[in-house]
Amino acid sequence: MSSRIPELLEMLHSMISEAWGLPLGAEKCVIERDKALDLLDEIRAAFPTEIAEAKRLLDARADFINNAKREAEAIRRTAEERARQLIDEQEITRISKAKSHEMLSHAESSTTELRRVANEYIDEAMQRTEETLASALTEIRESRSKFRQAARAAGTAIQTPRAQDEVDPDG
């Protein structure tokens, strides 16, 4: 996965950490608003890529399960063909049926195991994606809060058209 989110967040972090400090304000700085907003827009645009990656993983899981089902069906057909060929003699028939059932059981347990492994892999991948997204969102919120604090300190009011932005996360 070639996500640019960490890189963009690092750029935003660098921009803020390297910004000129304000006199008498050790924690206040001046940054170029347009550049910071452009970075935030790029980060926001990168989120659909993360979602597409999660969808790709789900599709790969479905393909994996379908292939396992086809393999199980092929094994079942092979077992049935072998059983028909050996039907002439009673002992051979009994052995053939036993082997067929064994192969079917093996195929079913293989399919169950493949599903379990695929489900675990997808779950872990989705968990990593979720953690990455949560971490990125936390960093964005922290950067935004710092940006708003810096803007307030500079005497610049921030106007946003969205209602949810009107609630100040810092109180």
Short mmCIF file of C-alpha atoms in Angstrom, two decimals:
data_model
loop_
_atom_site.label_atom_id
_atom_site.label_comp_id
_atom_site.label_asym_id
_atom_site.label_seq_id
_atom_site.Cartn_x
_atom_site.Cartn_y
_atom_site.Cartn_z
CA MET A 1 0.00 0.00 0.00
CA SER A 2 1.51 3.33 -1.01
CA SER A 3 -0.42 5.76 1.20
CA ARG A 4 0.74 9.35 1.17
CA ILE A 5 -1.06 10.17 4.40
CA PRO A 6 1.97 9.66 6.70
CA GLU A 7 4.16 11.68 4.35
CA LEU A 8 1.61 14.52 4.17
CA LEU A 9 1.18 14.52 7.94
CA GLU A 10 4.94 14.68 8.35
CA MET A 11 5.06 17.66 5.97
CA LEU A 12 2.34 19.42 7.99
CA HIS A 13 4.16 18.61 11.23
CA SER A 14 7.42 19.98 9.81
CA MET A 15 5.67 23.11 8.59
CA ILE A 16 4.30 23.78 12.05
CA SER A 17 7.45 22.81 13.97
CA GLU A 18 9.68 24.94 11.70
CA ALA A 19 7.34 27.95 11.69
CA TRP A 20 8.54 31.29 13.01
CA GLY A 21 7.70 31.81 16.65
CA LEU A 22 5.76 34.84 17.76
CA PRO A 23 7.36 37.28 20.21
CA LEU A 24 6.16 36.64 23.76
CA GLY A 25 4.43 33.46 22.62
CA ALA A 26 6.69 30.43 22.98
CA GLU A 27 4.01 28.02 21.78
CA LYS A 28 2.66 30.28 19.04
CA CYS A 29 3.89 30.46 15.49
CA VAL A 30 3.08 31.77 12.02
CA ILE A 31 2.44 29.32 9.19
CA GLU A 32 1.27 29.80 5.63
CA ARG A 33 -2.44 29.08 5.83
CA ASP A 34 -2.79 28.11 2.15
CA LYS A 35 0.02 25.57 2.38
CA ALA A 36 -1.39 24.04 5.57
CA LEU A 37 -4.88 23.86 4.10
CA ASP A 38 -3.53 22.34 0.87
CA LEU A 39 -1.80 19.61 2.90
CA LEU A 40 -5.00 18.93 4.84
CA ASP A 41 -6.94 18.73 1.54
CA GLU A 42 -4.41 16.21 0.19
CA ILE A 43 -4.71 14.14 3.35
CA ARG A 44 -8.49 14.19 3.08
CA ALA A 45 -8.24 13.13 -0.58
CA ALA A 46 -5.97 10.21 0.33
CA PHE A 47 -8.56 8.59 2.61
CA PRO A 48 -10.55 7.09 -0.31
CA THR A 49 -7.33 5.29 -1.31
CA GLU A 50 -7.23 3.62 2.11
CA ILE A 51 -10.87 2.61 1.74
CA ALA A 52 -10.21 1.23 -1.75
CA GLU A 53 -7.37 -0.85 -0.32
CA ALA A 54 -9.72 -2.32 2.31
CA LYS A 55 -12.24 -3.16 -0.47
CA ARG A 56 -9.47 -4.77 -2.50
CA LEU A 57 -8.60 -6.94 0.48
CA LEU A 58 -12.24 -7.99 0.88
CA ASP A 59 -12.43 -8.86 -2.82
CA ALA A 60 -9.21 -10.88 -2.52
CA ARG A 61 -10.73 -12.76 0.43
CA ALA A 62 -13.83 -13.59 -1.63
CA ASP A 63 -11.65 -14.81 -4.53
CA PHE A 64 -9.62 -16.90 -2.09
CA ILE A 65 -12.77 -18.55 -0.71
CA ASN A 66 -14.19 -19.14 -4.22
CA ASN A 67 -10.96 -20.80 -5.31
CA ALA A 68 -11.05 -23.02 -2.23
CA LYS A 69 -14.64 -24.03 -3.05
CA ARG A 70 -13.67 -24.85 -6.66
CA GLU A 71 -10.74 -26.92 -5.42
CA ALA A 72 -13.01 -28.78 -2.98
CA GLU A 73 -15.50 -29.45 -5.78
CA ALA A 74 -12.73 -30.72 -8.06
CA ILE A 75 -11.54 -33.07 -5.30
CA ARG A 76 -15.10 -34.29 -4.77
CA ARG A 77 -15.57 -34.96 -8.51
CA THR A 78 -12.25 -36.81 -8.64
CA ALA A 79 -13.29 -38.96 -5.70
CA GLU A 80 -16.65 -39.76 -7.33
CA GLU A 81 -14.98 -40.73 -10.63
CA ARG A 82 -12.58 -43.03 -8.81
CA ALA A 83 -15.45 -44.65 -6.93
CA ARG A 84 -17.34 -45.37 -10.19
CA GLN A 85 -14.28 -46.98 -11.77
CA LEU A 86 -13.84 -49.40 -8.86
CA ILE A 87 -17.49 -50.39 -8.44
CA ASP A 88 -17.04 -53.86 -10.07
CA GLU A 89 -15.73 -55.63 -7.00
CA GLN A 90 -17.37 -55.34 -3.60
CA GLU A 91 -14.17 -54.94 -1.55
CA ILE A 92 -12.79 -52.41 -3.99
CA THR A 93 -16.10 -50.56 -3.83
CA ARG A 94 -16.00 -50.43 -0.02
CA ILE A 95 -12.41 -49.17 -0.08
CA SER A 96 -13.31 -46.66 -2.75
CA LYS A 97 -16.23 -45.27 -0.76
CA ALA A 98 -14.10 -44.97 2.35
CA LYS A 99 -11.40 -43.13 0.41
CA SER A 100 -14.01 -40.86 -1.19
CA HIS A 101 -15.43 -39.91 2.19
CA GLU A 102 -11.94 -39.33 3.53
CA MET A 103 -11.12 -37.04 0.61
CA LEU A 104 -14.39 -35.14 1.03
CA SER A 105 -13.74 -34.71 4.75
CA HIS A 106 -10.23 -33.53 3.98
CA ALA A 107 -11.53 -31.11 1.35
CA GLU A 108 -14.17 -29.75 3.73
CA SER A 109 -11.67 -29.33 6.56
CA SER A 110 -9.23 -27.71 4.13
CA THR A 111 -11.92 -25.30 3.01
CA THR A 112 -12.81 -24.53 6.63
CA GLU A 113 -9.15 -23.93 7.46
CA LEU A 114 -8.65 -21.77 4.34
CA ARG A 115 -11.69 -19.67 5.29
CA ARG A 116 -10.42 -19.29 8.83
CA VAL A 117 -6.96 -18.22 7.65
CA ALA A 118 -8.43 -15.85 5.06
CA ASN A 119 -10.79 -14.34 7.62
CA GLU A 120 -7.95 -13.82 10.09
CA TYR A 121 -5.78 -12.21 7.41
CA ILE A 122 -8.55 -9.86 6.27
CA ASP A 123 -9.46 -9.01 9.87
CA GLU A 124 -5.84 -8.19 10.70
CA ALA A 125 -5.42 -6.12 7.53
CA MET A 126 -8.61 -4.22 8.22
CA GLN A 127 -7.55 -3.68 11.84
CA ARG A 128 -4.21 -2.25 10.66
CA THR A 129 -6.06 -0.01 8.19
CA GLU A 130 -8.47 1.11 10.92
CA GLU A 131 -5.58 1.87 13.28
CA THR A 132 -3.76 3.81 10.57
CA LEU A 133 -6.88 5.82 9.77
CA ALA A 134 -7.56 6.48 13.46
CA SER A 135 -3.98 7.59 14.01
CA ALA A 136 -4.08 9.86 10.96
CA LEU A 137 -7.39 11.36 12.09
CA THR A 138 -5.99 12.00 15.57
CA GLU A 139 -2.94 13.70 14.09
CA ILE A 140 -5.13 15.82 11.81
CA ARG A 141 -7.33 16.87 14.73
CA GLU A 142 -4.30 17.74 16.82
CA SER A 143 -2.76 19.72 13.97
CA ARG A 144 -6.04 21.48 13.32
CA SER A 145 -6.41 22.34 17.00
CA LYS A 146 -2.88 23.74 17.08
CA PHE A 147 -3.55 25.65 13.89
CA ARG A 148 -6.73 27.18 15.33
CA GLN A 149 -4.91 28.10 18.53
CA ALA A 150 -2.17 29.74 16.51
CA ALA A 151 -4.72 31.57 14.39
CA ARG A 152 -6.53 32.79 17.51
CA ALA A 153 -3.26 33.92 19.02
CA ALA A 154 -2.50 35.83 15.85
CA GLY A 155 -5.89 37.48 16.12
CA THR A 156 -7.31 35.71 13.06
CA ALA A 157 -10.81 34.28 13.32
CA ILE A 158 -11.44 31.07 11.43
CA GLN A 159 -14.80 30.88 9.68
CA THR A 160 -16.06 27.47 8.53
CA PRO A 161 -19.28 26.74 6.66
CA ARG A 162 -19.88 23.36 8.31
CA ALA A 163 -21.93 23.22 11.52
CA GLN A 164 -19.76 20.57 13.14
CA ASP A 165 -16.72 22.86 12.78
CA GLU A 166 -18.46 25.55 14.83
CA VAL A 167 -17.95 23.51 18.02
CA ASP A 168 -14.47 24.22 19.33
CA PRO A 169 -12.82 20.89 20.36
CA ASP A 170 -10.68 22.83 22.89
CA GLY A 171 -13.62 24.30 24.76
#
